[in-house]
Amino acid sequence: MSLRTVHVLRYVVPLREGGSLPALVEADDGFKYVLKFRGAGHGVKMLISELLGGLIASRLRLQLPELVFAYLDSDFGKSEGDEEIQDLLRASEGLNLGMHFLSGALPYEPAIKTDPLLASKIVWFDAFTTNVDRTVKNPNLLWWHKELWIIDNGDSFYFHHSWKDFEKQALNPFPYIKDHILLPQATMLDEADALAHEMISDDFLGEIVRMIPDDWLHWNGSSESPDEIRDMYFAFLKTRFAHSSNFVNVAKNAR
């Protein structure tokens, strides 16, 4: 697996509905992307969540806009008049993450009936990645070309913000799943779990962890090397996957 790398040419408009202040940008390949900045809020850990979450979603054959590594050079944004945005751009020089912009996409509404297996796969995916942000208040789902698309996985893997007791966190049954917008329609969670175990393997999990750029793995206050941090992510994912019944049963009971 690999992601393309693009260079950002133009800052189009901020998307202020996101707490991390993402933006619509244009890149050197002629396409527009929703850009997540390394200089925002949770920094590179949010980008890691987006990367790992997006790769897992794609493996599960869920619809997700193409992810790209997006490079901001040191001169980008110097003409930006908004001081807050200029500070964000200055702090985000280097490698960021972009998501292909789905022009004309509509927000998902709970009244839209979803295929039970698809709903179950998305619920399984969010419970596995510990994503706390796919709720009625903030669905992070789009309706595009008569299909349901997943966006914004930046609030996944919240264990890495404290970076301790990862073994305990890997076994977390994830009670927050009770607030998932698709849970009422997720009537095939056992089937979704079985499919996930056909599609995902330890080799796959190791491969996606190795795709995290070194540039995102030098953390303030951390003495671990990039490879040691990757090993921690892999151990978390491997353990959580092996014990998926923990969060599947909680989701079934919450229904």
mmCIF file with all atom_site columns, N, CA and C in Angstrom, residues 123-170:
data_model
loop_
_atom_site.group_PDB
_atom_site.id
_atom_site.type_symbol
_atom_site.label_atom_id
_atom_site.label_alt_id
_atom_site.label_comp_id
_atom_site.label_asym_id
_atom_site.label_entity_id
_atom_site.label_seq_id
_atom_site.pdbx_PDB_ins_code
_atom_site.Cartn_x
_atom_site.Cartn_y
_atom_site.Cartn_z
_atom_site.occupancy
_atom_site.B_iso_or_equiv
_atom_site.pdbx_formal_charge
_atom_site.auth_seq_id
_atom_site.auth_comp_id
_atom_site.auth_asym_id
_atom_site.auth_atom_id
_atom_site.pdbx_PDB_model_num
ATOM 1   N N  . VAL A 1 123 ? -20.074 0.754  12.437 1.00 0.00 ? 123 VAL A N  1
ATOM 2   C CA . VAL A 1 123 ? -20.061 0.712  13.908 1.00 0.00 ? 123 VAL A CA 1
ATOM 3   C C  . VAL A 1 123 ? -18.879 -0.126 14.396 1.00 0.00 ? 123 VAL A C  1
ATOM 4   N N  . TRP A 1 124 ? -18.644 -1.288 13.783 1.00 0.00 ? 124 TRP A N  1
ATOM 5   C CA . TRP A 1 124 ? -17.507 -2.132 14.165 1.00 0.00 ? 124 TRP A CA 1
ATOM 6   C C  . TRP A 1 124 ? -16.200 -1.363 13.991 1.00 0.00 ? 124 TRP A C  1
ATOM 7   N N  . PHE A 1 125 ? -16.057 -0.713 12.856 1.00 0.00 ? 125 PHE A N  1
ATOM 8   C CA . PHE A 1 125 ? -14.845 0.055  12.549 1.00 0.00 ? 125 PHE A CA 1
ATOM 9   C C  . PHE A 1 125 ? -14.593 1.139  13.598 1.00 0.00 ? 125 PHE A C  1
ATOM 10  N N  . ASP A 1 126 ? -15.630 1.893  13.957 1.00 0.00 ? 126 ASP A N  1
ATOM 11  C CA . ASP A 1 126 ? -15.447 2.972  14.927 1.00 0.00 ? 126 ASP A CA 1
ATOM 12  C C  . ASP A 1 126 ? -15.186 2.451  16.330 1.00 0.00 ? 126 ASP A C  1
ATOM 13  N N  . ALA A 1 127 ? -15.773 1.308  16.663 1.00 0.00 ? 127 ALA A N  1
ATOM 14  C CA . ALA A 1 127 ? -15.481 0.717  17.971 1.00 0.00 ? 127 ALA A CA 1
ATOM 15  C C  . ALA A 1 127 ? -14.050 0.186  18.012 1.00 0.00 ? 127 ALA A C  1
ATOM 16  N N  . PHE A 1 128 ? -13.611 -0.401 16.922 1.00 0.00 ? 128 PHE A N  1
ATOM 17  C CA . PHE A 1 128 ? -12.237 -0.918 16.853 1.00 0.00 ? 128 PHE A CA 1
ATOM 18  C C  . PHE A 1 128 ? -11.218 0.216  16.978 1.00 0.00 ? 128 PHE A C  1
ATOM 19  N N  . THR A 1 129 ? -11.461 1.303  16.287 1.00 0.00 ? 129 THR A N  1
ATOM 20  C CA . THR A 1 129 ? -10.504 2.422  16.287 1.00 0.00 ? 129 THR A CA 1
ATOM 21  C C  . THR A 1 129 ? -10.771 3.421  17.408 1.00 0.00 ? 129 THR A C  1
ATOM 22  N N  . THR A 1 130 ? -11.734 3.118  18.272 1.00 0.00 ? 130 THR A N  1
ATOM 23  C CA . THR A 1 130 ? -12.135 3.980  19.390 1.00 0.00 ? 130 THR A CA 1
ATOM 24  C C  . THR A 1 130 ? -12.406 5.414  18.930 1.00 0.00 ? 130 THR A C  1
ATOM 25  N N  . ASN A 1 131 ? -13.247 5.527  17.932 1.00 0.00 ? 131 ASN A N  1
ATOM 26  C CA . ASN A 1 131 ? -13.626 6.841  17.410 1.00 0.00 ? 131 ASN A CA 1
ATOM 27  C C  . ASN A 1 131 ? -14.839 7.357  18.181 1.00 0.00 ? 131 ASN A C  1
ATOM 28  N N  . VAL A 1 132 ? -14.666 8.456  18.896 1.00 0.00 ? 132 VAL A N  1
ATOM 29  C CA . VAL A 1 132 ? -15.743 8.995  19.730 1.00 0.00 ? 132 VAL A CA 1
ATOM 30  C C  . VAL A 1 132 ? -16.613 9.996  18.987 1.00 0.00 ? 132 VAL A C  1
ATOM 31  N N  . ASP A 1 133 ? -16.362 10.182 17.696 1.00 0.00 ? 133 ASP A N  1
ATOM 32  C CA . ASP A 1 133 ? -16.978 11.318 17.000 1.00 0.00 ? 133 ASP A CA 1
ATOM 33  C C  . ASP A 1 133 ? -17.727 10.907 15.733 1.00 0.00 ? 133 ASP A C  1
ATOM 34  N N  . ARG A 1 134 ? -18.685 9.986  15.886 1.00 0.00 ? 134 ARG A N  1
ATOM 35  C CA . ARG A 1 134 ? -19.610 9.696  14.781 1.00 0.00 ? 134 ARG A CA 1
ATOM 36  C C  . ARG A 1 134 ? -21.004 9.598  15.409 1.00 0.00 ? 134 ARG A C  1
ATOM 37  N N  . THR A 1 135 ? -21.481 10.744 15.884 1.00 0.00 ? 135 THR A N  1
ATOM 38  C CA . THR A 1 135 ? -22.701 10.818 16.674 1.00 0.00 ? 135 THR A CA 1
ATOM 39  C C  . THR A 1 135 ? -23.769 11.621 15.937 1.00 0.00 ? 135 THR A C  1
ATOM 40  N N  . VAL A 1 136 ? -24.971 11.659 16.501 1.00 0.00 ? 136 VAL A N  1
ATOM 41  C CA . VAL A 1 136 ? -26.029 12.473 15.905 1.00 0.00 ? 136 VAL A CA 1
ATOM 42  C C  . VAL A 1 136 ? -25.602 13.932 15.835 1.00 0.00 ? 136 VAL A C  1
ATOM 43  N N  . LYS A 1 137 ? -24.899 14.393 16.850 1.00 0.00 ? 137 LYS A N  1
ATOM 44  C CA . LYS A 1 137 ? -24.446 15.777 16.881 1.00 0.00 ? 137 LYS A CA 1
ATOM 45  C C  . LYS A 1 137 ? -23.410 16.056 15.806 1.00 0.00 ? 137 LYS A C  1
ATOM 46  N N  . ASN A 1 138 ? -22.580 15.081 15.515 1.00 0.00 ? 138 ASN A N  1
ATOM 47  C CA . ASN A 1 138 ? -21.497 15.270 14.543 1.00 0.00 ? 138 ASN A CA 1
ATOM 48  C C  . ASN A 1 138 ? -21.273 13.956 13.798 1.00 0.00 ? 138 ASN A C  1
ATOM 49  N N  . PRO A 1 139 ? -22.093 13.664 12.777 1.00 0.00 ? 139 PRO A N  1
ATOM 50  C CA . PRO A 1 139 ? -22.057 12.334 12.148 1.00 0.00 ? 139 PRO A CA 1
ATOM 51  C C  . PRO A 1 139 ? -20.762 11.994 11.413 1.00 0.00 ? 139 PRO A C  1
ATOM 52  N N  . ASN A 1 140 ? -20.107 12.999 10.816 1.00 0.00 ? 140 ASN A N  1
ATOM 53  C CA . ASN A 1 140 ? -18.916 12.735 10.005 1.00 0.00 ? 140 ASN A CA 1
ATOM 54  C C  . ASN A 1 140 ? -19.181 11.655 8.954  1.00 0.00 ? 140 ASN A C  1
ATOM 55  N N  . LEU A 1 141 ? -20.352 11.758 8.337  1.00 0.00 ? 141 LEU A N  1
ATOM 56  C CA . LEU A 1 141 ? -20.747 10.901 7.230  1.00 0.00 ? 141 LEU A CA 1
ATOM 57  C C  . LEU A 1 141 ? -21.330 11.794 6.139  1.00 0.00 ? 141 LEU A C  1
ATOM 58  N N  . LEU A 1 142 ? -21.034 11.451 4.899  1.00 0.00 ? 142 LEU A N  1
ATOM 59  C CA . LEU A 1 142 ? -21.563 12.209 3.764  1.00 0.00 ? 142 LEU A CA 1
ATOM 60  C C  . LEU A 1 142 ? -22.316 11.284 2.822  1.00 0.00 ? 142 LEU A C  1
ATOM 61  N N  . TRP A 1 143 ? -23.300 11.845 2.151  1.00 0.00 ? 143 TRP A N  1
ATOM 62  C CA . TRP A 1 143 ? -24.055 11.134 1.129  1.00 0.00 ? 143 TRP A CA 1
ATOM 63  C C  . TRP A 1 143 ? -23.616 11.691 -0.219 1.00 0.00 ? 143 TRP A C  1
ATOM 64  N N  . TRP A 1 144 ? -22.974 10.842 -1.016 1.00 0.00 ? 144 TRP A N  1
ATOM 65  C CA . TRP A 1 144 ? -22.373 11.300 -2.281 1.00 0.00 ? 144 TRP A CA 1
ATOM 66  C C  . TRP A 1 144 ? -22.547 10.215 -3.328 1.00 0.00 ? 144 TRP A C  1
ATOM 67  N N  . HIS A 1 145 ? -23.118 10.594 -4.469 1.00 0.00 ? 145 HIS A N  1
ATOM 68  C CA . HIS A 1 145 ? -23.369 9.632  -5.545 1.00 0.00 ? 145 HIS A CA 1
ATOM 69  C C  . HIS A 1 145 ? -24.154 8.416  -5.040 1.00 0.00 ? 145 HIS A C  1
ATOM 70  N N  . LYS A 1 146 ? -25.160 8.697  -4.199 1.00 0.00 ? 146 LYS A N  1
ATOM 71  C CA . LYS A 1 146 ? -26.065 7.678  -3.671 1.00 0.00 ? 146 LYS A CA 1
ATOM 72  C C  . LYS A 1 146 ? -25.350 6.625  -2.824 1.00 0.00 ? 146 LYS A C  1
ATOM 73  N N  . GLU A 1 147 ? -24.224 7.017  -2.235 1.00 0.00 ? 147 GLU A N  1
ATOM 74  C CA . GLU A 1 147 ? -23.483 6.113  -1.349 1.00 0.00 ? 147 GLU A CA 1
ATOM 75  C C  . GLU A 1 147 ? -23.076 6.854  -0.086 1.00 0.00 ? 147 GLU A C  1
ATOM 76  N N  . LEU A 1 148 ? -22.880 6.085  0.974  1.00 0.00 ? 148 LEU A N  1
ATOM 77  C CA . LEU A 1 148 ? -22.481 6.645  2.260  1.00 0.00 ? 148 LEU A CA 1
ATOM 78  C C  . LEU A 1 148 ? -20.958 6.651  2.358  1.00 0.00 ? 148 LEU A C  1
ATOM 79  N N  . TRP A 1 149 ? -20.404 7.829  2.662  1.00 0.00 ? 149 TRP A N  1
ATOM 80  C CA . TRP A 1 149 ? -18.947 8.000  2.716  1.00 0.00 ? 149 TRP A CA 1
ATOM 81  C C  . TRP A 1 149 ? -18.535 8.416  4.124  1.00 0.00 ? 149 TRP A C  1
ATOM 82  N N  . ILE A 1 150 ? -17.432 7.847  4.578  1.00 0.00 ? 150 ILE A N  1
ATOM 83  C CA . ILE A 1 150 ? -16.856 8.168  5.884  1.00 0.00 ? 150 ILE A CA 1
ATOM 84  C C  . ILE A 1 150 ? -15.851 9.303  5.732  1.00 0.00 ? 150 ILE A C  1
ATOM 85  N N  . ILE A 1 151 ? -15.930 10.275 6.630  1.00 0.00 ? 151 ILE A N  1
ATOM 86  C CA . ILE A 1 151 ? -14.912 11.323 6.689  1.00 0.00 ? 151 ILE A CA 1
ATOM 87  C C  . ILE A 1 151 ? -14.507 11.520 8.151  1.00 0.00 ? 151 ILE A C  1
ATOM 88  N N  . ASP A 1 152 ? -13.362 12.125 8.333  1.00 0.00 ? 152 ASP A N  1
ATOM 89  C CA . ASP A 1 152 ? -12.926 12.618 9.639  1.00 0.00 ? 152 ASP A CA 1
ATOM 90  C C  . ASP A 1 152 ? -12.815 11.534 10.699 1.00 0.00 ? 152 ASP A C  1
ATOM 91  N N  . ASN A 1 153 ? -11.650 10.898 10.735 1.00 0.00 ? 153 ASN A N  1
ATOM 92  C CA . ASN A 1 153 ? -11.340 9.900  11.765 1.00 0.00 ? 153 ASN A CA 1
ATOM 93  C C  . ASN A 1 153 ? -10.314 10.417 12.772 1.00 0.00 ? 153 ASN A C  1
ATOM 94  N N  . GLY A 1 154 ? -10.195 11.742 12.859 1.00 0.00 ? 154 GLY A N  1
ATOM 95  C CA . GLY A 1 154 ? -9.147  12.331 13.681 1.00 0.00 ? 154 GLY A CA 1
ATOM 96  C C  . GLY A 1 154 ? -9.298  12.142 15.174 1.00 0.00 ? 154 GLY A C  1
ATOM 97  N N  . ASP A 1 155 ? -10.507 11.801 15.624 1.00 0.00 ? 155 ASP A N  1
ATOM 98  C CA . ASP A 1 155 ? -10.710 11.583 17.062 1.00 0.00 ? 155 ASP A CA 1
ATOM 99  C C  . ASP A 1 155 ? -10.643 10.107 17.438 1.00 0.00 ? 155 ASP A C  1
ATOM 100 N N  . SER A 1 156 ? -10.022 9.307  16.583 1.00 0.00 ? 156 SER A N  1
ATOM 101 C CA . SER A 1 156 ? -9.811  7.886  16.889 1.00 0.00 ? 156 SER A CA 1
ATOM 102 C C  . SER A 1 156 ? -8.529  7.710  17.711 1.00 0.00 ? 156 SER A C  1
ATOM 103 N N  . PHE A 1 157 ? -8.365  6.497  18.241 1.00 0.00 ? 157 PHE A N  1
ATOM 104 C CA . PHE A 1 157 ? -7.131  6.121  18.961 1.00 0.00 ? 157 PHE A CA 1
ATOM 105 C C  . PHE A 1 157 ? -6.783  7.117  20.066 1.00 0.00 ? 157 PHE A C  1
ATOM 106 N N  . TYR A 1 158 ? -7.786  7.488  20.849 1.00 0.00 ? 158 TYR A N  1
ATOM 107 C CA . TYR A 1 158 ? -7.535  8.533  21.841 1.00 0.00 ? 158 TYR A CA 1
ATOM 108 C C  . TYR A 1 158 ? -6.558  8.104  22.933 1.00 0.00 ? 158 TYR A C  1
ATOM 109 N N  . PHE A 1 159 ? -6.212  6.803  22.989 1.00 0.00 ? 159 PHE A N  1
ATOM 110 C CA . PHE A 1 159 ? -5.229  6.365  23.983 1.00 0.00 ? 159 PHE A CA 1
ATOM 111 C C  . PHE A 1 159 ? -3.889  7.057  23.783 1.00 0.00 ? 159 PHE A C  1
ATOM 112 N N  . HIS A 1 160 ? -3.594  7.470  22.536 1.00 0.00 ? 160 HIS A N  1
ATOM 113 C CA . HIS A 1 160 ? -2.254  8.017  22.297 1.00 0.00 ? 160 HIS A CA 1
ATOM 114 C C  . HIS A 1 160 ? -2.076  9.441  22.841 1.00 0.00 ? 160 HIS A C  1
ATOM 115 N N  . HIS A 1 161 ? -3.136  10.062 23.321 1.00 0.00 ? 161 HIS A N  1
ATOM 116 C CA . HIS A 1 161 ? -2.980  11.393 23.914 1.00 0.00 ? 161 HIS A CA 1
ATOM 117 C C  . HIS A 1 161 ? -2.417  11.308 25.332 1.00 0.00 ? 161 HIS A C  1
ATOM 118 N N  . SER A 1 162 ? -2.624  10.198 26.007 1.00 0.00 ? 162 SER A N  1
ATOM 119 C CA . SER A 1 162 ? -1.994  9.999  27.316 1.00 0.00 ? 162 SER A CA 1
ATOM 120 C C  . SER A 1 162 ? -0.786  9.091  27.206 1.00 0.00 ? 162 SER A C  1
ATOM 121 N N  . TRP A 1 163 ? -0.835  8.187  26.204 1.00 0.00 ? 163 TRP A N  1
ATOM 122 C CA . TRP A 1 163 ? 0.301   7.304  25.885 1.00 0.00 ? 163 TRP A CA 1
ATOM 123 C C  . TRP A 1 163 ? 0.766   6.496  27.095 1.00 0.00 ? 163 TRP A C  1
ATOM 124 N N  . LYS A 1 164 ? -0.198  5.870  27.755 1.00 0.00 ? 164 LYS A N  1
ATOM 125 C CA . LYS A 1 164 ? 0.152   4.983  28.862 1.00 0.00 ? 164 LYS A CA 1
ATOM 126 C C  . LYS A 1 164 ? -0.920  3.903  28.969 1.00 0.00 ? 164 LYS A C  1
ATOM 127 N N  . ASP A 1 165 ? -0.547  2.788  29.585 1.00 0.00 ? 165 ASP A N  1
ATOM 128 C CA . ASP A 1 165 ? -1.473  1.666  29.770 1.00 0.00 ? 165 ASP A CA 1
ATOM 129 C C  . ASP A 1 165 ? -2.113  1.234  28.460 1.00 0.00 ? 165 ASP A C  1
ATOM 130 N N  . PHE A 1 166 ? -1.292  1.159  27.399 1.00 0.00 ? 166 PHE A N  1
ATOM 131 C CA . PHE A 1 166 ? -1.878  0.841  26.109 1.00 0.00 ? 166 PHE A CA 1
ATOM 132 C C  . PHE A 1 166 ? -2.486  -0.561 26.098 1.00 0.00 ? 166 PHE A C  1
ATOM 133 N N  . GLU A 1 167 ? -1.921  -1.477 26.908 1.00 0.00 ? 167 GLU A N  1
ATOM 134 C CA . GLU A 1 167 ? -2.504  -2.824 26.970 1.00 0.00 ? 167 GLU A CA 1
ATOM 135 C C  . GLU A 1 167 ? -3.931  -2.760 27.524 1.00 0.00 ? 167 GLU A C  1
ATOM 136 N N  . LYS A 1 168 ? -4.123  -1.982 28.570 1.00 0.00 ? 168 LYS A N  1
ATOM 137 C CA . LYS A 1 168 ? -5.457  -1.821 29.145 1.00 0.00 ? 168 LYS A CA 1
ATOM 138 C C  . LYS A 1 168 ? -6.385  -1.138 28.151 1.00 0.00 ? 168 LYS A C  1
ATOM 139 N N  . GLN A 1 169 ? -5.883  -0.112 27.486 1.00 0.00 ? 169 GLN A N  1
ATOM 140 C CA . GLN A 1 169 ? -6.709  0.619  26.524 1.00 0.00 ? 169 GLN A CA 1
ATOM 141 C C  . GLN A 1 169 ? -7.081  -0.257 25.324 1.00 0.00 ? 169 GLN A C  1
ATOM 142 N N  . ALA A 1 170 ? -6.200  -1.174 24.948 1.00 0.00 ? 170 ALA A N  1
ATOM 143 C CA . ALA A 1 170 ? -6.499  -2.060 23.821 1.00 0.00 ? 170 ALA A CA 1
ATOM 144 C C  . ALA A 1 170 ? -7.680  -2.966 24.129 1.00 0.00 ? 170 ALA A C  1
#
